[in-house]
XYZ file of C-alpha atoms in Angstrom:
664
model
C -20.882 6.738 33.020
C -22.667 4.319 35.713
C -20.802 3.170 38.836
C -20.274 -0.317 37.810
C -18.633 1.102 34.367
C -16.432 3.200 36.485
C -15.361 0.329 39.072
C -14.263 -1.708 35.762
C -10.888 -2.075 35.177
C -10.371 -4.107 32.078
C -13.025 -5.935 29.619
C -12.099 -9.192 28.420
C -14.282 -10.286 25.267
C -16.773 -10.679 23.914
C -16.381 -12.453 20.757
C -18.874 -11.599 18.058
C -17.876 -8.744 15.610
C -21.379 -7.037 16.072
C -21.419 -7.575 19.517
C -17.612 -6.346 20.514
C -18.126 -3.111 18.081
C -19.910 -0.985 20.757
C -18.311 -2.207 23.555
C -15.040 -1.243 22.262
C -16.183 2.392 21.206
C -17.592 3.299 24.586
C -14.563 1.713 26.214
C -12.434 3.869 24.030
C -14.498 6.910 25.134
C -14.471 5.605 28.925
C -10.428 4.866 28.721
C -11.090 1.236 29.751
C -9.007 -1.576 27.999
C -10.657 -4.220 26.101
C -9.213 -7.483 25.016
C -10.743 -10.333 22.958
C -10.206 -13.255 20.923
C -12.785 -12.037 18.648
C -13.327 -8.635 16.885
C -11.021 -9.679 13.721
C -13.074 -8.128 10.869
C -11.208 -5.992 8.754
C -12.683 -2.742 10.599
C -11.503 -3.173 13.767
C -7.749 -2.258 12.652
C -8.705 0.952 11.938
C -8.078 2.128 15.867
C -7.272 5.756 15.848
C -11.076 6.987 16.443
C -12.853 4.289 17.536
C -10.994 1.418 19.112
C -8.180 2.873 20.287
C -8.207 0.835 23.411
C -9.208 -2.401 21.858
C -6.454 -5.440 21.747
C -7.113 -8.374 19.247
C -5.611 -11.392 21.016
C -6.217 -13.827 17.701
C -5.305 -11.595 15.192
C -7.473 -10.850 12.682
C -9.263 -12.268 9.542
C -6.393 -10.377 6.977
C -3.847 -12.226 8.612
C -5.766 -15.000 7.395
C -5.542 -13.932 3.969
C -2.031 -13.110 4.291
C -1.193 -16.558 5.224
C -3.321 -18.021 2.614
C -1.956 -16.018 -0.049
C 1.703 -17.026 1.063
C 0.512 -20.742 0.797
C -0.708 -20.316 -2.523
C 2.719 -18.397 -3.641
C 4.997 -21.057 -2.022
C 3.229 -23.755 -4.863
C 3.252 -21.253 -7.389
C -0.765 -20.170 -7.590
C -2.342 -16.627 -8.051
C -5.659 -17.628 -9.398
C -8.373 -18.878 -6.614
C -11.888 -19.361 -6.596
C -14.226 -19.028 -3.295
C -16.964 -20.822 -2.046
C -17.947 -19.832 1.347
C -21.496 -19.853 3.739
C -23.203 -16.368 4.195
C -26.768 -16.119 5.624
C -26.630 -12.483 4.524
C -26.626 -9.330 6.342
C -30.404 -8.691 6.021
C -31.068 -11.650 8.174
C -31.227 -11.148 11.828
C -27.759 -12.782 11.937
C -25.797 -10.349 9.797
C -22.862 -11.464 7.565
C -21.051 -14.748 8.541
C -17.466 -15.361 9.855
C -17.172 -16.869 6.492
C -18.008 -13.789 4.881
C -15.453 -11.885 6.644
C -12.906 -14.264 6.343
C -13.421 -14.285 2.735
C -13.627 -10.900 2.037
C -10.124 -10.581 3.754
C -8.752 -13.411 1.357
C -10.257 -11.903 -1.175
C -8.306 -8.621 -0.825
C -5.096 -10.487 -0.067
C -5.153 -12.367 -3.198
C -4.456 -10.473 -6.602
C -6.207 -12.485 -9.166
C -9.849 -13.981 -7.751
C -11.683 -14.631 -10.770
C -14.719 -16.002 -9.078
C -16.337 -16.206 -5.928
C -19.562 -17.632 -4.859
C -21.645 -17.357 -1.487
C -24.337 -19.976 -0.498
C -26.361 -20.271 2.734
C -25.344 -23.688 4.612
C -28.788 -24.311 6.237
C -30.950 -23.779 2.954
C -28.617 -25.325 0.375
C -29.086 -28.677 -1.575
C -26.740 -31.459 -2.940
C -27.706 -30.457 -6.538
C -27.117 -26.910 -6.007
C -23.543 -27.308 -4.745
C -22.935 -29.147 -7.743
C -23.801 -26.637 -9.894
C -21.709 -24.031 -7.660
C -18.590 -26.069 -7.892
C -19.435 -26.173 -11.819
C -19.628 -22.426 -12.124
C -16.344 -22.300 -10.092
C -14.504 -24.880 -12.135
C -14.948 -22.459 -14.982
C -12.613 -20.220 -13.868
C -10.468 -21.735 -10.849
C -8.368 -24.962 -10.228
C -7.854 -23.836 -6.689
C -11.186 -23.696 -4.672
C -10.920 -22.025 -1.229
C -14.014 -23.109 0.974
C -15.410 -21.849 3.982
C -18.305 -23.787 5.752
C -19.018 -26.039 8.651
C -17.470 -29.595 8.608
C -20.941 -31.276 7.424
C -21.094 -28.742 4.402
C -17.207 -28.903 3.594
C -17.821 -32.987 3.283
C -21.137 -32.555 1.050
C -18.969 -29.888 -1.079
C -16.202 -32.642 -1.817
C -18.676 -35.727 -2.561
C -19.794 -33.209 -4.877
C -16.418 -32.652 -6.354
C -16.074 -36.531 -6.073
C -19.118 -37.161 -8.158
C -17.919 -34.460 -10.737
C -14.120 -36.031 -11.412
C -12.689 -33.135 -9.797
C -10.803 -35.449 -7.476
C -9.654 -38.312 -9.914
C -8.496 -35.557 -12.369
C -6.044 -34.305 -9.675
C -6.157 -31.111 -11.313
C -8.237 -29.646 -8.396
C -7.059 -28.704 -4.962
C -9.318 -27.462 -2.282
C -8.427 -25.575 0.705
C -10.662 -25.188 3.644
C -10.330 -22.566 6.259
C -11.130 -23.906 9.765
C -10.781 -21.173 12.757
C -13.584 -21.766 15.060
C -13.428 -25.681 15.663
C -10.576 -27.351 17.760
C -8.881 -30.196 16.666
C -10.835 -33.118 17.703
C -10.606 -36.709 16.158
C -13.497 -35.641 13.920
C -11.296 -33.140 12.596
C -8.387 -35.407 11.897
C -10.940 -37.729 10.224
C -13.259 -35.198 8.801
C -14.193 -37.607 6.007
C -15.833 -39.897 8.440
C -19.446 -39.727 9.540
C -21.258 -42.560 11.631
C -24.578 -42.003 10.224
C -23.345 -42.393 6.729
C -23.237 -45.260 4.108
C -20.187 -47.067 3.975
C -20.111 -46.256 0.443
C -20.219 -42.488 0.774
C -17.753 -42.891 3.453
C -15.085 -44.118 1.184
C -16.249 -41.674 -1.618
C -15.297 -38.665 1.086
C -12.110 -40.418 2.086
C -11.116 -40.403 -1.608
C -12.592 -36.955 -2.009
C -10.443 -35.455 0.790
C -7.436 -36.404 -0.735
C -7.819 -33.054 -2.693
C -8.229 -31.157 0.494
C -5.722 -28.763 2.875
C -6.844 -27.219 5.897
C -5.636 -24.047 7.214
C -6.174 -23.407 11.420
C -4.852 -21.895 13.983
C -1.862 -23.213 15.094
C -2.286 -25.430 18.474
C 1.513 -25.853 20.288
C 2.891 -28.881 21.381
C 4.802 -28.923 24.173
C 3.951 -29.807 27.877
C 3.247 -26.624 29.299
C -0.073 -26.545 27.030
C -0.554 -30.192 27.531
C -0.421 -29.519 31.306
C -2.628 -26.431 30.514
C -5.430 -28.363 28.179
C -5.661 -30.924 31.112
C -6.437 -28.709 33.750
C -8.888 -26.650 32.055
C -10.805 -29.560 30.949
C -10.810 -30.693 34.786
C -12.253 -27.382 35.793
C -15.065 -27.442 33.128
C -16.083 -30.990 34.029
C -15.829 -30.081 37.639
C -17.570 -26.571 37.932
C -19.683 -26.559 34.368
C -19.982 -30.220 34.493
C -19.334 -30.225 30.705
C -17.257 -32.940 29.282
C -14.887 -32.139 26.651
C -14.262 -35.500 25.721
C -11.552 -36.287 23.194
C -11.834 -32.697 22.021
C -9.070 -30.414 22.239
C -9.295 -26.861 24.289
C -10.385 -24.108 21.575
C -7.863 -21.515 20.545
C -10.497 -19.102 22.041
C -9.731 -20.617 25.828
C -6.166 -20.179 25.275
C -6.515 -16.562 23.841
C -8.540 -15.143 26.461
C -5.442 -17.118 29.108
C -3.196 -15.542 27.104
C -4.895 -12.214 27.349
C -4.959 -12.039 30.983
C -1.255 -12.750 31.119
C -0.399 -9.694 28.824
C -2.809 -7.371 30.780
C -1.126 -8.501 33.809
C 2.601 -7.764 32.459
C 1.160 -4.214 31.437
C -0.666 -3.499 34.615
C 2.215 -4.359 36.649
C 4.662 -2.482 34.718
C 2.565 0.693 35.049
C 2.608 0.078 38.595
C 6.380 -0.041 39.084
C 6.802 3.269 37.284
C 4.601 4.964 39.349
C 1.397 4.971 36.628
C -2.256 4.657 37.820
C -3.327 1.556 37.545
C -7.118 2.539 36.279
C -5.379 4.437 33.342
C -6.673 2.456 30.608
C -5.042 4.274 27.511
C -1.858 4.149 29.393
C -2.054 0.164 30.111
C -3.180 -0.284 26.388
C -0.206 1.426 24.741
C 2.107 -0.823 27.526
C -0.086 -4.139 26.135
C 0.705 -2.775 22.413
C 4.400 -3.350 20.543
C 5.272 -6.060 22.879
C 6.302 -9.713 23.054
C 5.753 -11.965 25.827
C 5.717 -15.815 26.679
C 2.156 -16.983 26.701
C 0.672 -20.455 27.549
C 0.646 -20.712 23.143
C 4.358 -19.713 23.198
C 5.989 -16.622 22.241
C 2.946 -14.156 21.725
C 3.580 -11.091 19.625
C 1.238 -8.053 19.718
C 2.130 -5.572 17.168
C 2.056 -1.301 17.260
C -1.522 -1.755 16.146
C -2.479 -3.930 19.206
C -3.087 -6.862 17.021
C -1.439 -10.621 17.588
C 0.725 -11.885 14.675
C -1.400 -14.894 14.635
C 0.025 -18.251 13.612
C -1.705 -20.843 11.373
C -1.022 -24.620 10.627
C -1.700 -26.370 6.846
C -3.021 -29.760 7.310
C -3.189 -32.754 4.824
C -4.491 -36.226 5.072
C -2.076 -38.645 5.294
C -3.051 -41.718 3.066
C -1.794 -44.418 5.231
C -3.641 -43.562 8.337
C -6.533 -41.533 6.662
C -6.088 -38.701 9.480
C -5.131 -34.922 8.963
C -1.812 -34.225 10.074
C -0.037 -30.786 10.204
C 2.477 -30.303 7.096
C 3.220 -26.944 7.472
C 2.986 -23.752 9.970
C 2.892 -20.281 8.808
C 4.458 -17.742 11.398
C 2.875 -14.158 11.376
C 5.141 -12.429 13.087
C 7.949 -13.518 10.200
C 5.521 -14.079 7.267
C 7.242 -17.202 6.726
C 5.884 -20.899 5.925
C 7.717 -23.193 7.557
C 7.525 -26.910 6.663
C 7.309 -29.866 9.543
C 10.206 -31.978 8.894
C 9.623 -35.526 7.412
C 5.973 -34.289 6.438
C 4.641 -33.603 3.056
C 1.378 -33.215 0.999
C 0.213 -35.955 -0.753
C -1.805 -34.830 -3.999
C -5.237 -36.129 -4.846
C -4.700 -38.755 -7.970
C -1.285 -39.500 -6.603
C 0.358 -36.480 -7.977
C 4.354 -36.386 -7.430
C 3.503 -32.389 -7.970
C 1.219 -29.830 -7.322
C -1.202 -28.936 -10.172
C -1.159 -25.534 -11.969
C -3.511 -23.456 -11.208
C -4.581 -22.619 -14.776
C -4.594 -25.439 -17.458
C -1.942 -25.515 -20.078
C -4.771 -24.758 -22.856
C -6.601 -22.040 -20.455
C -10.280 -22.444 -18.898
C -11.577 -22.481 -22.153
C -9.369 -24.112 -24.434
C -8.087 -20.909 -26.183
C -4.212 -21.302 -25.407
C -4.399 -24.517 -27.941
C -6.334 -23.485 -30.924
C -4.713 -23.909 -34.024
C -7.596 -25.308 -36.523
C -8.952 -22.680 -39.112
C -12.271 -23.135 -37.728
C -11.583 -22.478 -34.235
C -10.133 -19.291 -35.391
C -13.129 -18.488 -37.395
C -15.080 -19.069 -34.456
C -13.147 -16.903 -32.436
C -13.531 -14.269 -34.709
C -17.312 -14.978 -34.606
C -17.329 -14.598 -31.201
C -15.085 -11.578 -30.818
C -16.994 -9.576 -33.206
C -20.313 -10.668 -31.576
C -18.990 -8.909 -28.191
C -17.849 -5.993 -30.195
C -21.345 -5.876 -31.315
C -22.962 -6.265 -27.522
C -20.204 -3.878 -26.487
C -21.004 -1.188 -28.760
C -24.927 -1.730 -28.513
C -24.146 -1.647 -24.867
C -22.110 1.363 -25.086
C -25.512 2.882 -27.169
C -27.660 2.056 -24.646
C -25.697 3.087 -21.819
C -25.194 6.252 -23.183
C -28.770 6.616 -24.018
C -30.204 5.689 -20.508
C -27.356 8.049 -19.115
C -28.446 10.723 -21.510
C -31.980 10.330 -20.168
C -31.071 10.360 -16.739
C -29.296 13.520 -17.468
C -32.098 15.361 -19.008
C -34.389 14.098 -16.155
C -31.893 15.265 -13.420
C -32.107 18.961 -14.653
C -28.883 19.612 -13.574
C -29.358 23.107 -15.564
C -31.805 23.890 -12.671
C -30.828 26.805 -10.169
C -32.239 27.282 -7.141
C -32.866 30.938 -6.210
C -31.163 30.043 -3.054
C -27.859 29.775 -4.851
C -27.885 33.384 -6.776
C -26.492 36.221 -4.399
C -27.640 39.752 -5.158
C -25.385 42.004 -3.540
C -26.427 45.601 -2.899
C -24.635 48.456 -3.533
C -25.302 51.953 -3.276
C -26.280 54.281 -6.489
C -23.094 55.302 -8.472
C -21.887 55.796 -11.955
C -23.126 52.866 -14.101
C -24.784 51.298 -11.750
C -28.446 51.614 -9.856
C -29.842 49.763 -7.265
C -33.555 48.172 -7.549
C -35.279 46.043 -4.429
C -36.428 42.696 -5.323
C -38.236 41.567 -2.931
C -35.903 40.174 0.124
C -33.011 39.424 -1.422
C -32.353 42.643 -3.548
C -29.922 43.006 -6.660
C -27.463 44.513 -8.696
C -28.062 45.973 -11.597
C -25.328 47.467 -14.223
C -26.595 50.851 -16.378
C -25.824 50.782 -20.179
C -26.243 54.371 -21.443
C -25.606 55.343 -24.615
C -27.206 57.872 -27.564
C -28.371 56.721 -30.551
C -31.536 54.367 -31.358
C -30.288 52.015 -28.533
C -31.571 54.653 -25.784
C -34.481 56.225 -27.745
C -36.325 58.772 -25.420
C -33.871 58.436 -22.655
C -34.424 54.645 -21.825
C -31.497 52.838 -20.521
C -30.488 49.065 -20.686
C -30.222 47.414 -17.487
C -28.143 44.050 -17.042
C -29.059 42.431 -13.755
C -26.210 40.898 -11.925
C -25.527 38.131 -9.155
C -23.040 35.810 -7.454
C -23.199 32.060 -8.531
C -20.634 29.709 -7.090
C -18.519 32.825 -6.092
C -18.438 33.782 -9.754
C -20.328 37.174 -11.078
C -23.056 36.316 -13.573
C -25.657 37.943 -15.887
C -29.430 37.243 -14.660
C -32.038 37.740 -17.583
C -35.833 37.690 -16.794
C -37.705 35.689 -19.862
C -41.019 37.259 -20.713
C -42.553 34.094 -20.934
C -43.451 32.846 -17.748
C -45.996 29.965 -18.754
C -44.588 26.730 -20.547
C -44.469 23.080 -20.800
C -41.582 21.061 -19.459
C -41.486 18.581 -22.272
C -38.656 16.406 -23.515
C -37.689 18.862 -26.356
C -37.822 21.831 -24.347
C -35.472 19.917 -21.573
C -32.906 18.180 -24.251
C -32.636 21.936 -25.315
C -31.752 23.179 -21.832
C -29.025 20.243 -21.425
C -27.703 21.534 -25.209
C -27.372 24.968 -23.810
C -25.704 23.651 -20.360
C -23.096 21.586 -22.337
C -22.119 24.078 -24.887
C -18.606 25.641 -23.925
C -16.839 27.721 -26.349
C -14.376 30.745 -26.296
C -16.885 32.977 -28.390
C -20.375 32.310 -27.130
C -21.214 33.509 -23.685
C -21.803 30.613 -21.316
C -25.254 29.193 -20.191
C -24.798 28.184 -16.460
C -28.978 27.536 -16.077
C -32.176 28.828 -15.356
C -33.924 29.725 -12.134
C -37.499 28.864 -12.324
C -40.049 30.609 -9.721
C -43.681 30.532 -9.733
C -43.873 34.312 -10.461
C -40.808 34.602 -12.979
C -37.907 32.638 -15.603
C -34.457 33.733 -15.094
C -31.767 32.402 -17.320
C -27.929 32.955 -15.496
C -25.431 33.361 -18.307
C -21.866 34.504 -18.248
C -21.322 37.877 -17.557
C -19.334 40.535 -19.897
C -18.433 43.658 -17.971
C -17.698 45.566 -21.310
C -21.235 45.555 -22.266
C -22.296 44.879 -25.835
C -20.705 45.846 -29.538
C -23.513 48.169 -29.663
C -22.321 49.851 -26.546
C -18.984 50.139 -27.847
C -19.714 51.075 -31.550
C -21.953 53.982 -29.792
C -19.436 55.244 -27.724
C -17.210 57.974 -29.563
C -14.647 58.223 -26.909
C -14.067 54.572 -27.806
C -11.430 54.056 -30.517
C -11.396 51.306 -33.045
C -8.488 50.899 -35.371
C -8.818 48.278 -38.243
C -6.947 45.504 -36.237
C -9.292 45.581 -33.326
C -12.268 45.622 -35.828
C -11.100 43.008 -37.686
C -10.382 40.430 -34.292
C -13.702 41.196 -33.425
C -15.276 40.044 -36.547
C -12.936 36.892 -36.189
C -14.772 36.599 -32.859
C -18.524 36.853 -34.275
C -17.130 34.354 -37.371
C -15.858 31.907 -34.825
C -18.922 31.939 -32.808
C -21.467 31.318 -35.424
C -19.344 28.446 -37.139
C -20.010 26.844 -33.983
C -23.611 27.457 -33.548
C -24.152 26.644 -36.852
C -22.354 23.212 -36.972
C -23.906 22.109 -33.303
C -27.510 20.971 -32.668
C -28.760 24.755 -32.422
C -28.500 25.089 -36.089
C -28.825 29.065 -35.920
C -28.946 32.045 -34.064
C -32.177 33.737 -35.017
C -31.582 36.771 -33.270
C -28.031 37.987 -34.051
C -27.327 41.848 -33.544
C -24.749 44.190 -32.317
C -26.456 44.434 -28.915
C -26.417 40.710 -28.748
C -22.175 40.158 -29.148
C -21.110 41.040 -25.739
C -17.209 41.890 -24.854
C -15.632 40.331 -21.924
C -12.822 41.574 -19.526
C -10.480 40.628 -21.886
C -12.073 42.193 -25.039
C -13.204 38.915 -26.261
C -16.143 38.820 -28.284
C -19.076 36.332 -27.378
C -22.128 36.034 -28.501
C -25.367 35.973 -26.868
C -28.980 35.184 -26.777
C -28.967 31.784 -28.739
C -31.016 28.684 -28.363
C -34.069 28.423 -26.256
C -35.982 30.246 -29.319
C -39.451 28.915 -27.602
C -38.678 30.702 -24.719
C -36.597 33.861 -26.191
C -39.900 34.565 -28.101
C -40.127 38.236 -27.611
C -43.539 39.628 -25.723
C -46.464 41.512 -27.877
C -45.067 44.966 -28.886
C -47.805 47.826 -30.436
C -46.402 48.227 -33.911
C -46.486 51.977 -32.868
C -43.598 51.043 -30.389
C -39.909 52.137 -31.335
C -38.871 49.088 -29.938
C -41.211 46.867 -32.117
C -39.209 48.577 -35.183
C -35.838 48.463 -33.893
C -35.601 44.858 -33.148
C -36.494 44.288 -37.113
C -33.381 46.135 -38.312
C -31.046 43.057 -38.356
C -33.595 40.482 -39.857
C -33.312 39.488 -43.297
C -35.825 40.158 -45.831
C -37.171 37.061 -46.540
C -37.945 36.084 -42.681
C -39.604 39.582 -42.613
C -41.957 39.037 -45.801
C -43.143 35.869 -43.525
C -44.126 38.030 -40.639
C -45.758 35.890 -37.802
C -44.767 33.049 -39.499
C -41.324 33.508 -39.228
C -39.686 30.732 -37.463
C -38.041 31.918 -33.788
C -34.785 29.955 -34.583
C -34.381 32.103 -37.529
C -32.216 30.182 -40.361
C -28.638 30.225 -41.515
C -28.776 32.321 -44.479
C -30.749 35.017 -42.115
C -27.947 35.024 -39.719
C -25.376 35.672 -42.694
C -27.381 38.840 -43.450
C -27.594 39.794 -39.785
C -23.601 39.488 -39.327
C -23.547 41.539 -42.652
C -25.543 44.504 -40.783
C -23.053 44.033 -38.006
C -20.305 44.438 -40.334
C -21.722 47.671 -41.662
C -22.142 48.953 -38.026
C -18.730 48.249 -37.294
C -17.265 49.828 -40.509
C -19.442 53.400 -40.194
C -20.013 53.227 -36.564
C -23.216 54.947 -37.616
C -25.986 52.117 -36.490
C -27.422 49.814 -39.006
C -28.631 51.846 -42.286
C -27.309 55.262 -40.986
C -31.029 55.611 -39.189
C -30.922 58.515 -36.870
C -34.362 59.706 -36.816
C -37.186 57.953 -34.948
C -39.493 56.417 -37.626
C -38.263 53.305 -38.296
C -40.985 51.632 -40.308
C -40.365 52.628 -43.745
C -36.867 51.593 -43.534
C -38.148 48.151 -42.164
C -40.620 47.742 -44.954
C -38.295 48.827 -47.858
C -36.134 45.683 -46.323
C -39.217 43.539 -46.515
C -39.289 44.508 -50.138
C -36.010 43.385 -51.016
C -34.612 47.004 -50.660
C -36.347 48.657 -53.172
C -37.561 52.174 -52.673
C -41.102 52.570 -51.703
C -43.118 54.907 -53.415
C -44.691 57.783 -51.336
């Protein structure tokens, strides 16, 4: 912190939202009070973390929105259109004051059917007319925020579009910056314009109401204004002329009074004059007498701002205050002896919605209109249906392209454990891995071989990791769709597919881990007793899982066998190794290998006869045959076809021939 900052007791200003933001943030860190007539945008109301030494002396745009909402409700209006200037946040100036003001108005109003912004520095008269026509399709009450010249052009365009003569439209002008000078009291008049346009503007302004900051009417304020004008001319050679003193000046004057009151109070009570946080808290939730009258600061350090509603008196052609909105009490107080003069000499305010609706639909009684309505509704439904179809298509394509099934190797944790019963540790590079050993007698561990199931932790759950033999493949759309289908499958009797881990050296399928092993393990474990009820339950689990596969886009399993029927911790059977057939194709085996013949024991004869031309996904009828072999295993517990020897090729050849005995 610099010496200048350390010597600073308080900041007055700045006003611009983009400038006050860093000042208020740093001051909160330094513990220096900031009092400003600006910072009215909505983000400045959140003071807990960034702006806890900021006090706003002109309230906020949020209060403007609340004031306008109360005014609209007073006349029974709910629907309003918004039309405002904004030079765009992309430009060097950022968003305009009108943008921030209308954002607060938009939030305050419950029903705002249309809002349009424009750049008042580049917009043409014809473009203004087009905007008005757009707003008029959904609104009768139009809220405008722009400089006085642009507001005049908008009202001239409205008069040309007969929006004034109809008396059905009411315009609101939000004017917070300009003081109420002669031009503000007669804003319709432009000495540089033609008499004809001035007369049109005078008529157009009968449809306008202006919301502005309330200016007090008392001798103290009049004396204050007089002294300000004298000092401005004496010290700065600036003449106000007939202009009134800006409300920003009075706000800063009240800020000095407020800071002085809080500082004196702190000193009287033994506090420090440089404790900005303490002084700030003393300024908040306080009411004091300022130059503008009673000033109320709420518990959040924001002033309860007051606003005036002005209407043009047709007798004097000047704008006069007809009502005041008091922020502290949130009430609208009418001025005695004053009333609003509605356009087109209406006696009462117009409704915010036409009797027959904006499109006339509320008054349709003719059959042809009903038919037209049905046709239009049908077209809308068709458009919606087509839109939904297209949306779902594009969403599907986006999901396919995003590859949500793809799992990074860094998301897998392979915990190391010491060698023990049922597990063995193998070092897998830098990570290591945990494998479960499934050991049993019979054909499944022929010649003493063991089956290993590698496990890992993925997102806090234990999963099974299966290496895929095929390491080279093309990521075409068909394969991506298949991966997505696998990821989306959720069924109680199907092993869940979490995704795939693809590295330059290997491909791994990440699936649900079933700790009880496979159905083959259970059947070949003589110590595991199976009663008929349990066997029937396991059969039902297989049937339910296969019915789901057969009715899904996968259509068939193609490799159903007892070793692919896994049992989870709750003894629920779940089918595994389905789908992604192009990647699950087994590696080339020697016909002399035991494993070559073993995997064919569950294969249907018609598929065996097809040999190399057999589809990798199999057939539904082939799945039924495989299920029959599994049922046979469950009933006999002696393996498929009672095979106990090592030579399986004769049995396979016999199956291929349809089950007939083979000679020789």
